[in-house]
Coordinates of C-alpha atoms and ligand atoms in Angstrom, one line a residue:
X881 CA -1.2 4.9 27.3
X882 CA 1.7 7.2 27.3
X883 CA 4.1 4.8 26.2
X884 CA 2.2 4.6 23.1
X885 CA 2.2 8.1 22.3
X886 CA -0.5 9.5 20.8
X887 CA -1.2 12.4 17.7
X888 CA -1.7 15.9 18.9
X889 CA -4.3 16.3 17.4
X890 CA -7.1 15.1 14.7
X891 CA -5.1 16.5 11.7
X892 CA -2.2 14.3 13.3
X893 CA -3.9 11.0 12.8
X894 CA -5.3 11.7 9.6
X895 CA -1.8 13.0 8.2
X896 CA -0.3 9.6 9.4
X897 CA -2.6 7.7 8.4
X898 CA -3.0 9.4 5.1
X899 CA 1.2 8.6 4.9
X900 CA 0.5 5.2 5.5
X901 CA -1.9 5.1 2.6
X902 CA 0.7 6.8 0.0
X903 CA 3.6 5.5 -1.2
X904 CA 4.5 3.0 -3.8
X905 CA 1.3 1.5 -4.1
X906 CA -0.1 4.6 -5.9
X907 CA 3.1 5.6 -8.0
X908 CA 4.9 3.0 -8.8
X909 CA 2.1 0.1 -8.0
X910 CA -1.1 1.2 -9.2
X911 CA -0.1 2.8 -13.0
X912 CA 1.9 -0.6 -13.7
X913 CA -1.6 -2.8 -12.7
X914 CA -3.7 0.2 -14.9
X915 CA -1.4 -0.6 -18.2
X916 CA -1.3 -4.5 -17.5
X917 CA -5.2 -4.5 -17.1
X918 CA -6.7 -2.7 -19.7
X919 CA -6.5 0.8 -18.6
X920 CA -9.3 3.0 -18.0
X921 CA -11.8 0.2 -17.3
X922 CA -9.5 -0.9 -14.4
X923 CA -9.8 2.5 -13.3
X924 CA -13.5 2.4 -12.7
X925 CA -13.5 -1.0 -11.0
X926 CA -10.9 0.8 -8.5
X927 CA -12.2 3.5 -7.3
X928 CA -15.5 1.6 -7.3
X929 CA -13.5 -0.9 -4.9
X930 CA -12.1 2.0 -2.7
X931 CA -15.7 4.0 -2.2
X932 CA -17.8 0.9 -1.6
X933 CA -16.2 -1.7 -0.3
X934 CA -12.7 -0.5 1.3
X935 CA -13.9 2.7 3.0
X936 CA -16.5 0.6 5.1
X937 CA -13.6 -1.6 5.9
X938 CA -11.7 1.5 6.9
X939 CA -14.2 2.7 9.8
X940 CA -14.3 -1.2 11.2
X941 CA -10.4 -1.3 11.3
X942 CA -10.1 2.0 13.1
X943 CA -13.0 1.1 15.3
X944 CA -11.3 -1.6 16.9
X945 CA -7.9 -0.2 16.9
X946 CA -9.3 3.2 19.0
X947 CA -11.2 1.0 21.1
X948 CA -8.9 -1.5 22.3
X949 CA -5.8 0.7 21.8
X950 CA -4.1 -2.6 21.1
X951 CA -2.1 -4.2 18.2
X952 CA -4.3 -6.4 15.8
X953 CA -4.0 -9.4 17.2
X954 CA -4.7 -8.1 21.3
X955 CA -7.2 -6.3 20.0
X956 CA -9.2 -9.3 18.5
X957 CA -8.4 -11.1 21.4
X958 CA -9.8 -8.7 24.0
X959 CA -13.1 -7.3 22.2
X960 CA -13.6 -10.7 20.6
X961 CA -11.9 -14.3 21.3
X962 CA -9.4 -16.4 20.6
X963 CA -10.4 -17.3 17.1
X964 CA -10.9 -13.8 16.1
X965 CA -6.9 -13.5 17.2
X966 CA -5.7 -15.3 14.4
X967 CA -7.2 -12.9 12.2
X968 CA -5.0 -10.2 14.3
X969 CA -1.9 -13.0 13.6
X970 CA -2.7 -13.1 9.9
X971 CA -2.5 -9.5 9.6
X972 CA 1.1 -9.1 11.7
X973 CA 2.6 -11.7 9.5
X974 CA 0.9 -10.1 5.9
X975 CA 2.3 -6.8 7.8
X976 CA 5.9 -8.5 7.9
X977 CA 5.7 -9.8 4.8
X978 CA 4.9 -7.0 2.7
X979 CA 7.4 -4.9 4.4
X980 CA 10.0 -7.5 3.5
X981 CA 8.8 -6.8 -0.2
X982 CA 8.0 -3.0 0.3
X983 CA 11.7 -1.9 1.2
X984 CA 13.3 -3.5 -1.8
X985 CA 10.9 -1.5 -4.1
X986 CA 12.1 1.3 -1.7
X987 CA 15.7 0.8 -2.4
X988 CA 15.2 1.0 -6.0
X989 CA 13.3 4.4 -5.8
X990 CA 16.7 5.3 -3.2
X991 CA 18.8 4.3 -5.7
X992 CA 17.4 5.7 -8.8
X993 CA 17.2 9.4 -6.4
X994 CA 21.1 8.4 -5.9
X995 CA 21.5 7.5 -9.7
X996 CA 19.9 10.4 -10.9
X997 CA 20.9 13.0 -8.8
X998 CA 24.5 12.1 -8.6
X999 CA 25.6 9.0 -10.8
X1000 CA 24.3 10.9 -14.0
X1001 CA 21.9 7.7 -15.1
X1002 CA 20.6 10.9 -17.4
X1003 CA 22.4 10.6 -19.9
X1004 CA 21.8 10.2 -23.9
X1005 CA 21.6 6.8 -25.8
X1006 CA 21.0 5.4 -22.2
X1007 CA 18.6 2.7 -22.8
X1008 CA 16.2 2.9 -19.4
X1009 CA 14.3 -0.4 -19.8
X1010 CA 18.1 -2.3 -20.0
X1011 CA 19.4 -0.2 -17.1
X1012 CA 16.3 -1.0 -14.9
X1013 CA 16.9 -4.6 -15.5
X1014 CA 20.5 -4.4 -15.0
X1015 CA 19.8 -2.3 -12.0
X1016 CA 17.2 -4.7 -10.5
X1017 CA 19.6 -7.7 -10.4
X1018 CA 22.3 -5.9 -9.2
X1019 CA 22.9 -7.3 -5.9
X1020 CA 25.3 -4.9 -4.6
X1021 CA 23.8 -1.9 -4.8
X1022 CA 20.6 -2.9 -3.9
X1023 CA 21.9 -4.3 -0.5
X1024 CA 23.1 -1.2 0.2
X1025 CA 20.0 1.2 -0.6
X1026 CA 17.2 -1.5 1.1
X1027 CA 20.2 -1.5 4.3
X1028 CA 19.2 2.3 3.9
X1029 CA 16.0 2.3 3.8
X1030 CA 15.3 0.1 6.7
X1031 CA 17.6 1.6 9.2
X1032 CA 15.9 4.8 8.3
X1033 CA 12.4 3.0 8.8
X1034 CA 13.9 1.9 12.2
X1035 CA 15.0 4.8 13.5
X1036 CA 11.5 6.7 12.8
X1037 CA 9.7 3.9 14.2
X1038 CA 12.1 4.0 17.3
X1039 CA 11.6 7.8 17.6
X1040 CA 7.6 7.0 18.4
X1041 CA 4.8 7.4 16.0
X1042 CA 3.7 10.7 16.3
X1043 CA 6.9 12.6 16.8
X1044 CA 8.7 10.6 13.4
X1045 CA 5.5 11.1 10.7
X1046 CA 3.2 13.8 11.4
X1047 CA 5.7 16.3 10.5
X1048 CA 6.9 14.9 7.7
X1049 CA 3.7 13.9 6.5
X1050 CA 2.4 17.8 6.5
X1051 CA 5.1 19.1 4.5
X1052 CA 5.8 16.6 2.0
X1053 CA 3.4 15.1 0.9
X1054 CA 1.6 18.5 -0.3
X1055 CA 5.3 18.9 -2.0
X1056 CA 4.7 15.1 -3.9
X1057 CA 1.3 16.4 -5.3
X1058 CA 2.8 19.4 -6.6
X1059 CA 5.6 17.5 -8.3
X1060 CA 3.2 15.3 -9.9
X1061 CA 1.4 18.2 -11.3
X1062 CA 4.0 19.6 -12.5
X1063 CA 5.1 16.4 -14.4
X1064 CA 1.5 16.3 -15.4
X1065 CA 1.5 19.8 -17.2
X1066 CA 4.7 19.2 -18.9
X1067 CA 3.5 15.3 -20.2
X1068 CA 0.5 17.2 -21.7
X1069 CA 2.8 19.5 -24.1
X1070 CA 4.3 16.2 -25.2
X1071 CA 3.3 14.2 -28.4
X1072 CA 1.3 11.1 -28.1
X1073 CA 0.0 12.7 -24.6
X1074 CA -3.8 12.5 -25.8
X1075 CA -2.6 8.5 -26.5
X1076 CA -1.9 8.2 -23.2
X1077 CA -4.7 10.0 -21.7
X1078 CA -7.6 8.2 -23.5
X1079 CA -6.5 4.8 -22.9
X1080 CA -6.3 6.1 -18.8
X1081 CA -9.5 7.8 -19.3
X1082 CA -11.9 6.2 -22.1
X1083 CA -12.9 3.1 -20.7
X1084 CA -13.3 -0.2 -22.9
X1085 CA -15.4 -2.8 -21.0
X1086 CA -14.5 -5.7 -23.2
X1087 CA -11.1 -5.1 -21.9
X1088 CA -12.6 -6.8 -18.6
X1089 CA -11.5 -9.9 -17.0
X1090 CA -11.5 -11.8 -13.7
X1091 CA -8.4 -10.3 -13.4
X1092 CA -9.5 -6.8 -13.1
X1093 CA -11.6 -7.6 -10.4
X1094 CA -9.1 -9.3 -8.2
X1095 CA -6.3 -6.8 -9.0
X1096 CA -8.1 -3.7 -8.1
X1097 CA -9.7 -5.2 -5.1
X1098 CA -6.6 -6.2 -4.0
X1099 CA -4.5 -2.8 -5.3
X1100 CA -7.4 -1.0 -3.4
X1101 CA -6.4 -2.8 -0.1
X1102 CA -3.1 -2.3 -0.7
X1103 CA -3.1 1.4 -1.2
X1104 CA -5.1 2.2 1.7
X1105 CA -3.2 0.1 3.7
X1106 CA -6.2 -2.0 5.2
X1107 CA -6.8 -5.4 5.7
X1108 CA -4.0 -6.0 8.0
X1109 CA -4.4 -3.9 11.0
X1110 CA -1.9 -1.0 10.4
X1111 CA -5.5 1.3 10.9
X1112 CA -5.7 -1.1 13.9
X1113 CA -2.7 0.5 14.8
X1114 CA -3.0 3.1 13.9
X1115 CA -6.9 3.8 15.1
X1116 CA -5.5 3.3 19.1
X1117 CA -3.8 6.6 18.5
X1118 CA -7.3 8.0 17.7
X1119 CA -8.8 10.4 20.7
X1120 CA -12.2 9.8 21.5
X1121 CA -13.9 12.9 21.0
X1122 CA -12.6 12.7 17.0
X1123 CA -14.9 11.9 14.3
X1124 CA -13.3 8.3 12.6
X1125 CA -16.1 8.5 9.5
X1126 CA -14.8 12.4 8.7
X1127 CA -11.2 10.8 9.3
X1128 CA -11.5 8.0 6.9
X1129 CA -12.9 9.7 4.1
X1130 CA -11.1 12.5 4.1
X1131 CA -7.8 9.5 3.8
X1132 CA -9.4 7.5 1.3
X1133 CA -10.1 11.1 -0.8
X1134 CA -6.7 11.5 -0.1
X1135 CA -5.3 8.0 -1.2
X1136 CA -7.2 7.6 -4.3
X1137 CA -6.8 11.0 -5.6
X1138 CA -3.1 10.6 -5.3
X1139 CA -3.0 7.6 -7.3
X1140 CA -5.5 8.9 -10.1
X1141 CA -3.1 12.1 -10.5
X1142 CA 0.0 9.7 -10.6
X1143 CA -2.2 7.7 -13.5
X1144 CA -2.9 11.6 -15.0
X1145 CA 1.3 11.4 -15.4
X1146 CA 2.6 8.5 -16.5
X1147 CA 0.4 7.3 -19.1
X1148 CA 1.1 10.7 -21.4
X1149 CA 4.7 9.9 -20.7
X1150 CA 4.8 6.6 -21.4
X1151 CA 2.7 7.0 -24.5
X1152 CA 5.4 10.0 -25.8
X1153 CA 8.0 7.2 -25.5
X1154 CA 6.9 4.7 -28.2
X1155 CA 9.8 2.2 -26.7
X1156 CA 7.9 2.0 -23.7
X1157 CA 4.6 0.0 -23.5
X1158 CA 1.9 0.8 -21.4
X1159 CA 1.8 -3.1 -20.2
X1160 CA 5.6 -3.4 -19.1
X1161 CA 5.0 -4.2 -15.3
X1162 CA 6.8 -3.1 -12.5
X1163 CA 9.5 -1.3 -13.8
X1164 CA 7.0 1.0 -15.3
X1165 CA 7.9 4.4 -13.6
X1166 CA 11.3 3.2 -13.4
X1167 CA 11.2 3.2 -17.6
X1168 CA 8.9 5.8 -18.2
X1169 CA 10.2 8.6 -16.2
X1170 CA 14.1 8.7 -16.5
X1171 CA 13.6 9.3 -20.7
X1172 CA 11.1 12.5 -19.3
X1173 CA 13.7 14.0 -17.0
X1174 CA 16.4 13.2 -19.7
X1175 CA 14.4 15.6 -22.5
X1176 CA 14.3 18.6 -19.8
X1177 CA 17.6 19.8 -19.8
X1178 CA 20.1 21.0 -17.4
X1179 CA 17.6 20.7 -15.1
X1180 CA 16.2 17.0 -15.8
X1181 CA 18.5 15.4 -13.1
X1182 CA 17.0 18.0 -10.9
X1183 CA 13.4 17.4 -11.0
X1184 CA 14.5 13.3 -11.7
X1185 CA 16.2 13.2 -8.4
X1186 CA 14.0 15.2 -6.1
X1187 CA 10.9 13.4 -7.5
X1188 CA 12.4 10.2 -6.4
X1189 CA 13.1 11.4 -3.0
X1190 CA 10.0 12.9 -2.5
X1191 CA 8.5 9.1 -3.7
X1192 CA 11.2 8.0 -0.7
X1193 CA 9.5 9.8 1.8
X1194 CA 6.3 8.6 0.6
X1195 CA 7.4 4.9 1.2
X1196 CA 9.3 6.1 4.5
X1197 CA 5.7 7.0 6.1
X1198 CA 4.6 3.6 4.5
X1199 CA 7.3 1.8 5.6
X1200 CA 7.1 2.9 9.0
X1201 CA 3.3 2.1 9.6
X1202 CA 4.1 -1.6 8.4
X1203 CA 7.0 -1.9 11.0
X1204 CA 4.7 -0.5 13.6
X1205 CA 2.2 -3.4 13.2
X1206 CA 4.7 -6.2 14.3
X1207 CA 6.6 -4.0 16.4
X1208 CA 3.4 -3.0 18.6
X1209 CA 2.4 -6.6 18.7
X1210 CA 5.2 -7.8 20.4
X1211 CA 5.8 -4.6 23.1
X1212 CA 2.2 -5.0 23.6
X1213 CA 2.5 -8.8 23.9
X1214 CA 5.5 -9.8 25.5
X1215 CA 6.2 -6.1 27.4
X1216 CA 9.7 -6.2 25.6
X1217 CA 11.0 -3.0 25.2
X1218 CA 10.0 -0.7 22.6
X1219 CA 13.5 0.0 20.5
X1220 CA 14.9 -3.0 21.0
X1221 CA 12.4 -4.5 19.6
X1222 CA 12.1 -1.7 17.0
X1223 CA 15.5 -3.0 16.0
X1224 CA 15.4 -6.7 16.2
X1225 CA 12.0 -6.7 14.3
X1226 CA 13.8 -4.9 11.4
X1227 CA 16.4 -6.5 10.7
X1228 CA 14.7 -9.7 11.0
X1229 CA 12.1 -8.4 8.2
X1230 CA 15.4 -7.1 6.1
X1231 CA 17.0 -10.5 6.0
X1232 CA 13.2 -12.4 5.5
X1233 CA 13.4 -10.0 1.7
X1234 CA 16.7 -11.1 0.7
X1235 CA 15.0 -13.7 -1.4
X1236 CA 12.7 -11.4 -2.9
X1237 CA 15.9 -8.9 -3.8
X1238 CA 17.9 -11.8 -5.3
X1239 CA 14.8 -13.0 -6.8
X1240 CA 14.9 -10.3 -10.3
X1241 CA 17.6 -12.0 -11.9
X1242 CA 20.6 -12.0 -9.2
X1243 CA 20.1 -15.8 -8.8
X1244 CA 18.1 -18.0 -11.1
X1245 CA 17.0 -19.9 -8.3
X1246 CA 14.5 -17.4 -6.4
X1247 CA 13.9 -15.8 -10.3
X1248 CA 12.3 -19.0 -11.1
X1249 CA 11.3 -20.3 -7.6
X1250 CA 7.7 -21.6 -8.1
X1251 CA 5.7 -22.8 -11.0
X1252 CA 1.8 -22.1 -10.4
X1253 CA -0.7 -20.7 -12.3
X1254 CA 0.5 -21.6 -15.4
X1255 CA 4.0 -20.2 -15.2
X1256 CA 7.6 -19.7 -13.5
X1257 CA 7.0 -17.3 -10.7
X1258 CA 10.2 -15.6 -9.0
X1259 CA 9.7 -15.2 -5.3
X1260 CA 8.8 -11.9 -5.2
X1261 CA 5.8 -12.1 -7.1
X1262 CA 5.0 -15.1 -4.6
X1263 CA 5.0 -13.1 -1.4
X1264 CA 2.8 -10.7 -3.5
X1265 CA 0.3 -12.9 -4.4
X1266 CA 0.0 -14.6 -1.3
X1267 CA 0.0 -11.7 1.2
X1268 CA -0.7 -8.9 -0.6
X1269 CA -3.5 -10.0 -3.1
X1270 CA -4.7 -12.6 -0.9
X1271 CA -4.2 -11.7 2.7
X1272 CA -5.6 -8.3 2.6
X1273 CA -8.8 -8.9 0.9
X1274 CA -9.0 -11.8 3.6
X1275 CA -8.0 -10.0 6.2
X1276 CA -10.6 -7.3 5.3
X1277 CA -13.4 -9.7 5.0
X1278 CA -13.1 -11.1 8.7
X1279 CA -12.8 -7.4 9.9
X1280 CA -16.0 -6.7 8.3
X1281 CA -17.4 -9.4 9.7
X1282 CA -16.1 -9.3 13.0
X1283 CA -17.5 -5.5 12.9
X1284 CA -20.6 -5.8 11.4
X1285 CA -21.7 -9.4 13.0
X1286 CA -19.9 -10.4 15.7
X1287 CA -18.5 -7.0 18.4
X1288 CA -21.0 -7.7 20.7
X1289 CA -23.3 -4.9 22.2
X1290 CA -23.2 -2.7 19.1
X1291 CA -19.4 -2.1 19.7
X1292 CA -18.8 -0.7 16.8
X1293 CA -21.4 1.7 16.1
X1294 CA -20.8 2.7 19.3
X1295 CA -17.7 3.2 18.8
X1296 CA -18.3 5.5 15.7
X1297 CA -20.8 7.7 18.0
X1298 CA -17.6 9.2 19.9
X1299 CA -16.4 12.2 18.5
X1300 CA -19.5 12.0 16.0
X1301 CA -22.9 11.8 18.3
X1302 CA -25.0 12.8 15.5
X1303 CA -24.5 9.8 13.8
X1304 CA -26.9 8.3 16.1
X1305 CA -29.7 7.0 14.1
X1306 CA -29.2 8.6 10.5
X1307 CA -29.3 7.0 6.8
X1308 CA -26.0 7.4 7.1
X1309 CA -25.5 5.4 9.9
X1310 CA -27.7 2.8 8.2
X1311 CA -25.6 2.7 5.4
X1312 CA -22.2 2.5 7.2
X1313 CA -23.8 -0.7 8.7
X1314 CA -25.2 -2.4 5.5
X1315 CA -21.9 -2.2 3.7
X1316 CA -20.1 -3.8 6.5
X1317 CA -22.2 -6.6 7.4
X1318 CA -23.5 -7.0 3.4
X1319 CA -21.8 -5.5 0.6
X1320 CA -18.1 -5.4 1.5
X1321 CA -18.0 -9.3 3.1
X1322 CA -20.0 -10.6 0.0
X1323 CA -18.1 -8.8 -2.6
X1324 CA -15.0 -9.1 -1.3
X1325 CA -15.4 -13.4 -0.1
X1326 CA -16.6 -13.7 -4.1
X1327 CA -13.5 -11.9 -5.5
X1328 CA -11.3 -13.7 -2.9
X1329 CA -12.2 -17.0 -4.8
X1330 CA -12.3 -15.9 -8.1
X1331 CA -8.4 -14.8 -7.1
X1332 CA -7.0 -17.9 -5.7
X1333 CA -8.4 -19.7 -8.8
X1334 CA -7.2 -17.6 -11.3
X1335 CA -3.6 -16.8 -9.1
X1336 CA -3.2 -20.2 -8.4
X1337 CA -5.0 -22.7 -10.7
X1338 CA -5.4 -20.4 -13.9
X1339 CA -8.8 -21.1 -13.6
X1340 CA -11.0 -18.2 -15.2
X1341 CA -13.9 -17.7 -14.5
X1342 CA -15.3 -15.2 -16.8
Ligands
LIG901 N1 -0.5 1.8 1.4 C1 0.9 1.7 1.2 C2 1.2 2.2 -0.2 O1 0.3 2.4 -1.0 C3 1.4 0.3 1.4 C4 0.9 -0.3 2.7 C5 0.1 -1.5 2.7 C6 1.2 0.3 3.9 C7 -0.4 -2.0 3.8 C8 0.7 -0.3 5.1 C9 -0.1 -1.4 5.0 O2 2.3 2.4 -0.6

């Protein structure tokens, strides 16, 4: 297994794992689906989501990937059969697409760092909600910031796992928290900061839809990177005599408090800034935070631009566990080697999100590519829907199943015994097992359907 590398220790597998898990999806991804879907009450169907039916998901995922010490799709196909491969398939393609997707939003958070810190974007009478979409459909510059971004994904990934993100992991991502505190403390001086904080905190149930269920199932996926084999991945860098139940929760603590404090920011902000409404999508933190930064000072670009580096990194130890997915599968499969592979894989996932770069204005064609749903979709939200929102919560279910039903010989309880012997025969054990053969395959099949009718058909069904 050298080839492979392999964390130096426990801490080093939760830390990359835990890198994985941050990154857009909980500051620029989850406060933009908060203020579309009602606010607080999303909140409580999301971290209901991540508890009971992602963290059960978590432990199968890492299972396999410690006990085959394979990419997703080798390791359905050696602990299970052919069939079971294509889920391993499903989840290198989702893996390929949502990187294609995942650097662009990079680049912009590269850019804005660049902007801020050096192209004085701070500036008065600047209106942020025109420059985003200005900045958006640039073409231009984004080329060259997503160009960035992926090289630098590349050459991580091409330095070997554990080598590239522990380290960075460790000391930056304690840095991010500390940054969003800060920004926290000094959106609670501001007016209109109790606004902001009841409508994150002070749930209204009527503002329930089909559409918060599907959205926070799927943003809970998302966030914790499951449901496409990165923990696969990941997991076959686990030792043996390390505890994956200890490990998971401590990453999905980790995850979900990172996105509730990034909530705790930017809803005081944005309701300080009465242009800015708490529904405006995904240029949210792109709006909200540049008129912060601008009322600080001499010291706004500052904070403005290392915030957006720090949220850089964040996506860099993203990024690079959803390169590693594809990029293990084919060393693993075909024997090429490693960073030529590393290389090839990357630019061939660069040039598969040009459409979803040119597709926020820079051509009308991918901004209006397909009509579903009741309305013009631009490309990008397309690759969202299909394999983010749908292809995670898929590929969840049939690792549920696969762990809870079908790993033959107790495989995966036995595989949670290593590193964790009293496990053997406790309620909690019993537990672990009922939510991955019941609750999270049920739950998340009935959500799955209630999202493709309501993301493709408009159909609602409550
Ligand atoms: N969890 C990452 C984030 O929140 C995104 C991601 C999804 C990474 C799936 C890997 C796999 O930013």
């Amino acid at each position: 297994m050298a080839s492979r590398g392999g964390f130096s220790n426990r801490l080093g597998f939760i830390a990359a794992a835990a890198g994985s898990a941050v990154g857009l999806g909980n500051i620029w991804k989850f406060p933009y689906e908060v203020g579309e879907n009602g606010g607080a009450a999303f909140l409580v169907i999301y971290l209901a989501c991540a508890f009971l039916i992602c963290l059960p998901i978590m432990l199968a995922e890492t299972a396999i990937g410690r006990n085959t010490r394979l990419n997703p799709f080798g390791a359905f196909n050696k602990i299970g059969n052919r069939r079971w491969g294509l889920v391993g398939l499903l989840g290198v393609l989702s893996g390929i697409m949502i990187l294609s997707f995942y650097n662009v939003v990079a680049g912009w958070a590269f850019g804005y760092f660049i902007q801020i810190g050096f192209g004085g974007l701070l500036s008065e009478g600047v209106n942020y909600g025109d420059y985003f979409g200005g900045f958006v459909s640039d073409i231009t510059d984004n080329l060259l910031y997503s160009i960035g971004f992926m090289i630098l994904t590349a050459l991580i990934v091409a330095g070997g796992v554990q080598k590239g993100i522990e380290r960075w992991t460790k000391i930056l991502m304690p840095l991010l928290v500390v940054m969003i505190v800060g920004l926290i403390s000094y959106g609670l001086t501001l007016d209109g900061a109790m606004d902001g904080l009841s409508f994150y905190l002070v749930p209204d149930f009527s503002e329930i839809t089909a559409n918060t269920f599907y959205t926070a199932l799927a943003q809970a996926f998302f966030s914790l990177s499951l449901g496409m084999g990165a923990l696969i991945t990941y997991g076959s860098y686990v030792g043996k005599d390390d505890s994956i139940v200890g490990a998971a929760a401590l990453i999905t603590v980790a995850d979900i408090s990172i996105a509730f404090l990034a909530g705790l920011m930017i809803f005081p902000l944005v309701f300080s800034q009465p242009s800015i409404e708490a529904n405006a999508g995904p240029g949210l933190v792109f709006v909200a935070l540049p008129g912060i930064f601008e009322t600080m000072g001499g010291i706004g670009p500052f904070i403005g631009a290392s915030f957006f580096l720090l949220l850089c990194f964040a996506a860099l130890t993203s990024t690079v566990s959803l390169l590693e997915v594809p990029v293990a599968f084919v060393t693993d499969q075909f024997k090429t080697n490693r960073k030529k592979t590393v290389y090839f894989v990357a630019t061939f996932i660069f040039f598969v999100g040009l459409p979803t770069m040119l597709s926020q204005g820079a051509s009308d064609f991918f901004t209006n590519f397909v009509y579903y749903g009741g309305e013009d979709k631009d490309f990008f939200t397309l690759i969202e829907n299909v394999f983010s929102d749908l292809a995670l919560p898929l590929g969840g279910f049939f690792i549920a199943i696969f762990a809870g039903w079908s790993w033959k010989n107790k495989g995966f309880q036995k595989e949670l015994y290593f590193g964790n012997a009293a496990l053997e025969g406790t309620f909690l054990e019993k537990m672990i097992l009922f939510m991955v053969r019941f609750v999270s395959p049920f739950v998340v099949g009935a959500i799955f359907i209630i999202s493709v009718l309501q993301i493709f058909f408009n159909i609602s069904l409550f």
